[in-house]
CSV table of C-alpha atoms in Angstrom, one decimal:
chain,number,residue,atom,x,y,z
J,1,MET,CA,95.6,156.1,179.0
J,2,VAL,CA,98.8,157.3,177.6
J,3,TYR,CA,101.5,154.6,177.4
J,4,GLN,CA,105.3,154.9,176.6
J,5,LEU,CA,107.9,152.7,174.9
J,6,PHE,CA,111.4,153.4,175.7
J,7,LYS,CA,114.2,151.5,173.3
J,8,LYS,CA,118.0,152.1,174.0
J,9,GLN,CA,120.7,151.2,171.7
J,10,HIS,CA,124.7,151.5,171.3
J,11,LEU,CA,125.7,152.0,167.5
J,12,ASN,CA,129.2,151.4,166.9
J,13,THR,CA,129.4,154.2,164.5
J,14,SER,CA,130.0,158.2,164.3
J,15,ILE,CA,127.2,160.6,165.2
J,16,GLU,CA,127.3,161.6,161.5
J,17,LYS,CA,126.4,158.3,160.1
J,18,ALA,CA,123.8,157.4,162.9
J,19,TRP,CA,122.3,160.8,162.0
J,20,ASP,CA,122.2,160.8,158.2
J,21,PHE,CA,121.0,157.1,157.9
J,22,ALA,CA,118.4,157.9,160.8
J,23,SER,CA,117.2,161.5,159.4
J,24,SER,CA,116.7,160.0,155.8
J,25,PRO,CA,112.8,159.4,155.1
J,26,GLN,CA,114.2,156.9,152.6
J,27,ASN,CA,115.4,154.5,155.3
J,28,LEU,CA,111.9,154.3,157.0
J,29,LYS,CA,111.2,151.5,154.8
J,30,HIS,CA,114.8,149.7,155.6
J,31,ILE,CA,113.9,149.6,159.4
J,32,THR,CA,110.1,148.8,159.1
J,33,PRO,CA,109.5,144.7,158.7
J,34,SER,CA,107.9,143.8,155.4
J,35,TYR,CA,104.9,142.4,156.8
J,36,MET,CA,104.1,146.3,157.8
J,37,ASN,CA,103.7,146.7,153.8
J,38,PHE,CA,105.2,150.4,154.9
J,39,THR,CA,105.0,152.6,151.7
J,40,ILE,CA,106.1,156.2,151.3
J,41,THR,CA,103.2,157.9,149.7
J,42,SER,CA,104.6,161.6,149.5
J,43,ASN,CA,106.1,163.2,147.0
J,44,ASN,CA,109.2,164.7,146.0
J,45,LEU,CA,110.8,164.2,149.8
J,46,PRO,CA,113.9,165.7,150.5
J,47,GLU,CA,117.0,163.4,151.4
J,48,LYS,CA,117.0,164.8,154.8
J,49,ILE,CA,114.4,165.8,157.5
J,50,TYR,CA,113.6,169.6,158.6
J,51,PRO,CA,111.3,170.9,161.1
J,52,GLY,CA,107.6,171.0,159.8
J,53,MET,CA,108.4,168.0,157.2
J,54,ILE,CA,105.1,166.1,156.4
J,55,ILE,CA,105.5,162.7,155.5
J,56,SER,CA,102.8,160.5,154.5
J,57,TYR,CA,102.6,157.0,153.9
J,58,ASN,CA,100.7,153.8,153.8
J,59,VAL,CA,101.3,150.9,156.4
J,60,SER,CA,99.4,147.3,157.6
J,61,PRO,CA,99.9,146.7,160.9
J,62,VAL,CA,97.0,144.3,161.2
J,63,LEU,CA,95.3,141.6,159.2
J,64,ASN,CA,97.2,143.4,156.3
J,65,ILE,CA,94.5,146.1,156.3
J,66,LYS,CA,96.1,149.1,154.7
J,67,MET,CA,96.3,152.4,156.9
J,68,ASN,CA,96.9,156.1,156.2
J,69,TRP,CA,99.4,157.6,158.4
J,70,VAL,CA,100.9,161.1,158.3
J,71,ALA,CA,103.6,162.6,160.3
J,72,GLU,CA,105.1,165.8,160.8
J,73,ILE,CA,108.7,166.2,161.9
J,74,THR,CA,108.3,168.8,164.8
J,75,GLN,CA,111.7,169.3,166.1
J,76,VAL,CA,115.1,168.7,164.9
J,77,LYS,CA,118.5,169.5,166.5
J,78,TYR,CA,120.9,168.4,164.4
J,79,LYS,CA,123.0,165.1,165.3
J,80,LYS,CA,120.8,165.4,168.8
J,81,PHE,CA,117.5,164.6,168.2
J,82,PHE,CA,114.2,164.8,166.4
J,83,ILE,CA,110.7,164.1,166.8
J,84,ASP,CA,107.8,163.0,164.8
J,85,GLU,CA,104.3,163.2,165.7
J,86,GLN,CA,101.0,161.7,163.9
J,87,LYS,CA,98.7,164.2,162.5
J,88,SER,CA,96.6,161.6,161.2
J,89,GLY,CA,96.8,157.8,161.5
J,90,PRO,CA,95.5,155.0,163.9
J,91,TYR,CA,96.4,156.1,167.2
J,92,SER,CA,94.6,159.1,169.0
J,93,LEU,CA,98.2,160.2,170.3
J,94,TRP,CA,102.0,159.5,168.7
J,95,HIS,CA,104.9,161.3,169.8
J,96,HIS,CA,108.2,159.5,168.7
J,97,GLN,CA,111.3,161.2,169.9
J,98,HIS,CA,114.9,160.1,168.6
J,99,ILE,CA,117.8,161.0,170.7
J,100,PHE,CA,121.4,160.5,169.9
J,101,GLU,CA,124.2,160.8,172.5
J,102,GLU,CA,127.9,160.5,171.6
J,103,LYS,CA,129.8,158.0,173.9
J,104,LYS,CA,133.6,157.3,173.9
J,105,ASP,CA,132.7,154.1,172.1
J,106,GLY,CA,130.0,155.1,169.9
J,107,ILE,CA,126.4,156.5,170.0
J,108,LEU,CA,123.6,156.0,172.0
J,109,MET,CA,120.5,156.3,170.5
J,110,THR,CA,117.1,156.3,172.3
J,111,ASP,CA,113.8,156.0,171.3
J,112,ILE,CA,111.0,157.3,173.6
J,113,VAL,CA,107.3,156.3,172.0
J,114,THR,CA,104.5,158.3,173.8
J,115,TYR,CA,101.1,157.1,172.4
J,116,LYS,CA,97.7,156.7,173.2
J,117,PRO,CA,95.4,153.9,171.4
J,118,PRO,CA,91.9,155.2,170.0
J,119,PHE,CA,88.5,153.7,171.5
J,120,GLY,CA,89.2,154.8,175.1
J,121,LEU,CA,88.8,151.8,177.5
J,122,LEU,CA,88.8,149.3,174.5
J,123,GLY,CA,92.1,150.9,172.9
J,124,ASP,CA,93.6,150.2,176.7
J,125,VAL,CA,92.5,146.8,176.3
J,126,ALA,CA,93.8,146.4,172.8
J,127,ASN,CA,97.0,147.8,173.9
J,128,LYS,CA,97.1,145.4,177.0
J,129,LEU,CA,96.4,142.6,174.4
J,130,TYR,CA,98.1,143.3,171.2
J,131,ILE,CA,99.4,146.7,170.8
J,132,LYS,CA,102.1,146.9,173.2
J,133,ARG,CA,103.5,143.7,172.0
J,134,LYS,CA,103.4,144.7,168.2
J,135,LEU,CA,105.1,147.9,168.6
J,136,GLU,CA,107.7,146.3,170.7
J,137,SER,CA,108.3,143.6,167.6
J,138,ILE,CA,108.5,146.2,165.4
J,139,PHE,CA,111.2,148.2,167.5
J,140,ASN,CA,112.9,144.9,168.1
J,141,TYR,CA,113.3,144.4,164.4
J,142,ARG,CA,114.6,148.2,163.7
J,143,PHE,CA,117.2,147.4,166.6
J,144,ASN,CA,118.3,144.2,164.9
J,145,VAL,CA,118.5,146.3,161.6
J,146,MET,CA,120.9,149.0,163.1
J,147,ASP,CA,122.5,146.5,164.8
J,148,HIS,CA,123.3,144.6,161.4
J,149,ILE,CA,124.2,147.9,159.9
J,150,PHE,CA,126.3,149.6,162.6
J,151,ASN,CA,127.6,146.8,165.0
J,152,LYS,CA,128.6,143.9,162.3
J,153,SER,CA,131.6,144.4,160.7
């Protein structure tokens, strides 16, 4: 089964500042909980994403077990959205849309993650028992970090 996670957040900032932060691969570590042991393993990453960019990293989402994850930035529309897709890693499907909308009072940032756990029916059970809550927790952490950066002054 395929699942979706939706998160919306208001950022009290300009589109330039929100985009500059979110489109920098180096900032991934800042918005990932430390218990995930997130480490970029790609060499010579540029400061900004571009279509076709491959980013590889290690992450430990469960029981401190290190997993390799390779993502591709498949689409970028400057200051509007970008999409990353898992090329190899723990999911059968991972498609993450990052959408930025200018509003009168700042930016509305929307994350839409479409994912499918591995292992068929067993993966569906794992999603109900663990994966969905874990993803919610990770994205809540991201929300709090972005809130602290852009909404607290």
